[in-house]
Amino acid sequence: MRWFYSLSCLYGLLSLGEGQSTQGLVNLVKRRLPAHVDDFSFELAPGKHTPGLTNDQYTVKCDFGKVSVQGNSLSALLSGLHRYLTDVAHVDIYWFIGSQLDKLQSLPRCASFNGSSIVPWRYHFNTVTFSYTAAFWSWEDWEDELDWLALRGVNLPLAWNGFEKILVEVFEEMGLSQPEIFDFLSGPAFQAWNRFGNIQGSWGGQLPMAWINSQFDLQKQILQRMTELGMTPVLPAFTGFVPRTFPDLYPNASVVNISQWSGFPTQYTNDTFLDPSDPLFARMQKSFITKQQQYYGNVSSIYTLDQFNENDPISGDLTALEQLSYTVWQSLKAADPNAIWMLQGWLFFSNSDFWTNDRVEAFLGGVTKNTDMLILDLFSETQPQWQRLDSYYGKPWIWCELHGYGGNQGLYGQVMNVTINPISALANSSSLVGFGLTMEGQEGNEIMYDLLLDQAWSGSPIDLTTYFHNWATTRYSNATQGTLPPQMYQTWDALLHSVYNNTNLTAAQAVTKSIYELAPNATGLLNRTGHHPTTITYNTTTLVKAWQTFISAANSTPSLWANEAYQFDLIDITRQVLANAFNPVYSSFVTQTNLTALHNANTSALNASLTAASHTQSQLLALLTTLNGLVCLTPSSAPESSLPSWVSAARAWADSNSSVSDFYAFDAVNQVTLWGPTGQISDYASRQWCGLISGYYLPRWQTFTGTYLNSLTTGQPVNQTQLQSQLLTWEEQQQGPLA
Ligand SMILES: *[C@@H]1O[C@H](CO)[C@@H](O)[C@H](O)[C@H]1NC(C)=O
Ligand SMILES: *[C@@H]1O[C@H](CO)[C@@H](O)[C@H](O)[C@H]1NC(C)=O
Ligand SMILES: *[C@@H]1O[C@H](CO)[C@@H](O)[C@H](O)[C@H]1NC(C)=O
Ligand SMILES: *[C@@H]1O[C@H](CO)[C@@H](O)[C@H](O)[C@H]1NC(C)=O
Ligand SMILES: *[C@@H]1O[C@H](CO)[C@@H](O)[C@H](O)[C@H]1NC(C)=O
Ligand SMILES: *[C@@H]1O[C@H](CO)[C@@H](O)[C@H](O)[C@H]1NC(C)=O
Ligand SMILES: *[C@@H]1O[C@H](CO)[C@@H](O)[C@H](O)[C@H]1NC(C)=O
Ligand SMILES: *[C@@H]1O[C@H](CO)[C@@H](O)[C@H](O)[C@H]1NC(C)=O
Ligand SMILES: *[C@@H]1O[C@H](CO)[C@@H](O)[C@H](O)[C@H]1NC(C)=O
Ligand SMILES: *[C@@H]1O[C@H](CO)[C@@H](O)[C@H](O)[C@H]1NC(C)=O
Ligand SMILES: *[C@@H]1O[C@H](CO)[C@@H](O)[C@H](O)[C@H]1NC(C)=O
Ligand SMILES: CC(=O)N[C@H]1CO[C@H](CO)[C@@H](O)[C@@H]1O
């Protein structure tokens, strides 16, 4: 009906006050539900809504087959729309399988309903997500992500792209030459740690200006879209990290070489830091923020600014710390009087030895106006710091779910924690202003991320059984018109109680890795605990049964086989089952090739062990071949879903320049394998990807098992040093071929 659409446009125009038009929502409907552009209308309620202070509210009415959404903010309207789409119409947009919204046929009727957020901010991204997940995203990938965020009520996303464009201009203005500047910048897959001041420079090639320019163009599109979808982007600022030759130009400048990071050679770390007390700091801050405003307009006054991520201030003196933050704060305020400084609170946990309560209080105390700061309590589900730090001494803060590191994949979740704890934090901390997602990589386990964002609209902990049930209904309903076979609900119930319900934080604190992704070794792989755990925290038989039930769901409802979400999840669950099955085979191999245990064995016992071990070797390698074949069936074309798509997304940024293209591809490969010129944090960002299993993990295990079989034959113990260096040499040689 034409009049209805006109009305929705009119609403858009009427609500233009304070730059708030609902046109961005109409555009989203056009993008995702083109058959229904006339069926939705959005109306912004009159009255003042202040982002970060006011909770968001919506009311959804479906009369005459049309859906009208009213709300007090764009984010509220989007959340109301999302609730209708998921809970009533059973369609959604997902990472990896993309938007399923166009599968909506006729609009189901509903009784009116309403919703209200319990916190004004819903935050998304970690600085490192921009490298682990989004490094090579195209605009189309960003469009999917931003619609995902907008519909889930996120109104405070981080926006790092294009940072280097402005930074380079500031450096040039200060008189630094292009070679000096480009020696400082890191490759496209490692920019996050250059921005943090952990690393500098690049191995395998140099970042070209073309990359910087195209990322800058992308940022303009991203910010425009974020704004029209009612989000307040968090923008970069000048941090103080400068090229190493800076003191040559400014011999009197107060600069220090900060610490070495993660064993990187000095050439690539020990970044040069301009002390904020030096007047040059404020000058560069002003220049940076002014340029940023000129390029992007007045889109936001919230700035992400981290100077001590995994490196400590030179002085722990309380007065010095207070002065330090005061000066940084003043530099922001001088450049933008409305500036709010957002701090990623990881340092208070990771470097808690340095960051004693006194020091944190002094540091935060330097910003004398509490509302000029916003702290991300970065790992709230496992290592919350807000209690220890007395709610950040009154500074507004956000409860964040970190969930996983380096984009590692493993079915995992702490369902109890991310529902119960944010609610209890809200009752116990008056300066808690938001819930957020700070995953290092968007690796999967999407239900765990949805859960916290939905918790932001529920005053009591979400009922998990109902939640998982409804989530499954929406996810697969395309195949079944909303009625799923009971086996499907049984599967998700079993997943809820097993993989997604880790409560033993001594065993695991984040997404679990599988040992086959790690450099092979006869010891030290199993039962790792903590942040990079390999301990399996659930009964693996439960998962195998859930997997069988999942398959039987499709046997009873065959249309599921063709459903993209079903296909993706079937591969994901099977992957975990096979990954878990690797462990006992590996343990057998280690036992069968243990020369110490066999030292008294007679020849026939040795021969028997050799036969058994070579059989086990075949099993182990066959399992990896199967795993690779399995994950290669993943229907997703998302850059972060397989090695070929990761590498080709990297190459796509290089136009036709082959040496640049090779560098991007090398950089992309290096991140998920050696992570550093010579494996400084090797396998940190391991992925269970098509192509990576067959091209990297499998050959490593081939070498390892071959060496052990040989040792059993010769009776000579394996020379560990030799094997280790053999593997490393091979890993380094593989960087090119894998790219
Ligand atoms: C929201 O819905 C509840 C439950 O149906 C109802 O009691 C309440 O009045 C509604 N609030 C608004 C603002 O419409
Ligand atoms: C640096 O400081 C010295 C001693 O205070 C002074 O003589 C010199 O002019 C300064 N140089 C610059 C470039 O400011
Ligand atoms: C790099 O940092 C380490 C401390 O982390 C320090 O020992 C070393 O001297 C520094 N090197 C340089 C060249 O600054
Ligand atoms: C969540 O983790 C925190 C931090 O370890 C712990 O204090 C809390 O008891 C956990 N909550 C639940 C519900 O498991
Ligand atoms: C999760 O595990 C804990 C501890 O074993 C248990 O008390 C709780 O009921 C479980 N919750 C769910 C949803 O399975
Ligand atoms: C938690 O995990 C640790 C380490 O794996 C283990 O020693 C401990 O027994 C577990 N605790 C419980 C209650 O299962
Ligand atoms: C790992 O933990 C499992 C389960 O607790 C145990 O059976 C096994 O012996 C452990 N393996 C090693 C190598 O520690
Ligand atoms: C794991 O689950 C299976 C089947 O539900 C059960 O038979 C077995 O005893 C469980 N194992 C443990 C260690 O709880
Ligand atoms: C090999 O066997 C010996 C003696 O039984 C044992 O102490 C050692 O831990 C075993 N080594 C490995 C790698 O399992
Ligand atoms: C192990 O290999 C290294 C070189 O890779 C060699 O230096 C060392 O002597 C070897 N150790 C033994 C015990 O043979
Ligand atoms: C296996 O791990 C041990 C202990 O960390 C180490 O000494 C050894 O060199 C490793 N072996 C290989 C082949 O990496
Ligand atoms: C698996 C399945 O049923 N997919 C269907 C989802 O909806 C679209 C649009 O109606 C169909 O084309 C698919 O076949």
PDB file of C-alpha atoms in Angstrom, residues 3 21 78 104 116 131 138 191 222 327 333-334 351 413 470 489 528 558 578 599 615 631 658 672 674 678:
ATOM      1  CA  TRP A   3       0.127   5.535   1.393  1.00  0.00           C
ATOM      2  CA  SER A  21      15.832  10.495  10.590  1.00  0.00           C
ATOM      3  CA  LEU A  78      15.522  -1.365  15.302  1.00  0.00           C
ATOM      4  CA  LEU A 104       9.948 -13.714   5.185  1.00  0.00           C
ATOM      5  CA  SER A 116      12.725  -1.507  27.142  1.00  0.00           C
ATOM      6  CA  SER A 131      42.465  -7.566  12.782  1.00  0.00           C
ATOM      7  CA  SER A 138      34.712  -5.518   2.008  1.00  0.00           C
ATOM      8  CA  GLN A 191      47.200  -3.099  12.611  1.00  0.00           C
ATOM      9  CA  ILE A 222      30.906   2.670   7.704  1.00  0.00           C
ATOM     10  CA  THR A 327      46.939  15.525  30.528  1.00  0.00           C
ATOM     11  CA  LYS A 333      38.941  18.212  25.570  1.00  0.00           C
ATOM     12  CA  ALA A 334      41.069  20.875  23.909  1.00  0.00           C
ATOM     13  CA  ASN A 351      48.867  -6.199  34.149  1.00  0.00           C
ATOM     14  CA  GLY A 413      29.937 -20.707  26.426  1.00  0.00           C
ATOM     15  CA  ASN A 470      13.226 -19.951  20.539  1.00  0.00           C
ATOM     16  CA  TYR A 489      15.013 -28.882  20.544  1.00  0.00           C
ATOM     17  CA  ARG A 528      45.645 -26.920  29.353  1.00  0.00           C
ATOM     18  CA  PRO A 558      14.222 -33.676   5.347  1.00  0.00           C
ATOM     19  CA  LEU A 578      35.846 -35.025  15.311  1.00  0.00           C
ATOM     20  CA  HIS A 599      62.801 -50.067  27.456  1.00  0.00           C
ATOM     21  CA  HIS A 615      48.081 -47.985  12.616  1.00  0.00           C
ATOM     22  CA  VAL A 631      34.978 -27.956   6.991  1.00  0.00           C
ATOM     23  CA  SER A 658      50.949  -8.830  -7.616  1.00  0.00           C
ATOM     24  CA  VAL A 672      46.653 -17.458  11.663  1.00  0.00           C
ATOM     25  CA  LEU A 674      53.227 -18.050  13.011  1.00  0.00           C
ATOM     26  CA  THR A 678      59.502 -16.188  13.396  1.00  0.00           C
TER      27      THR A 678
END
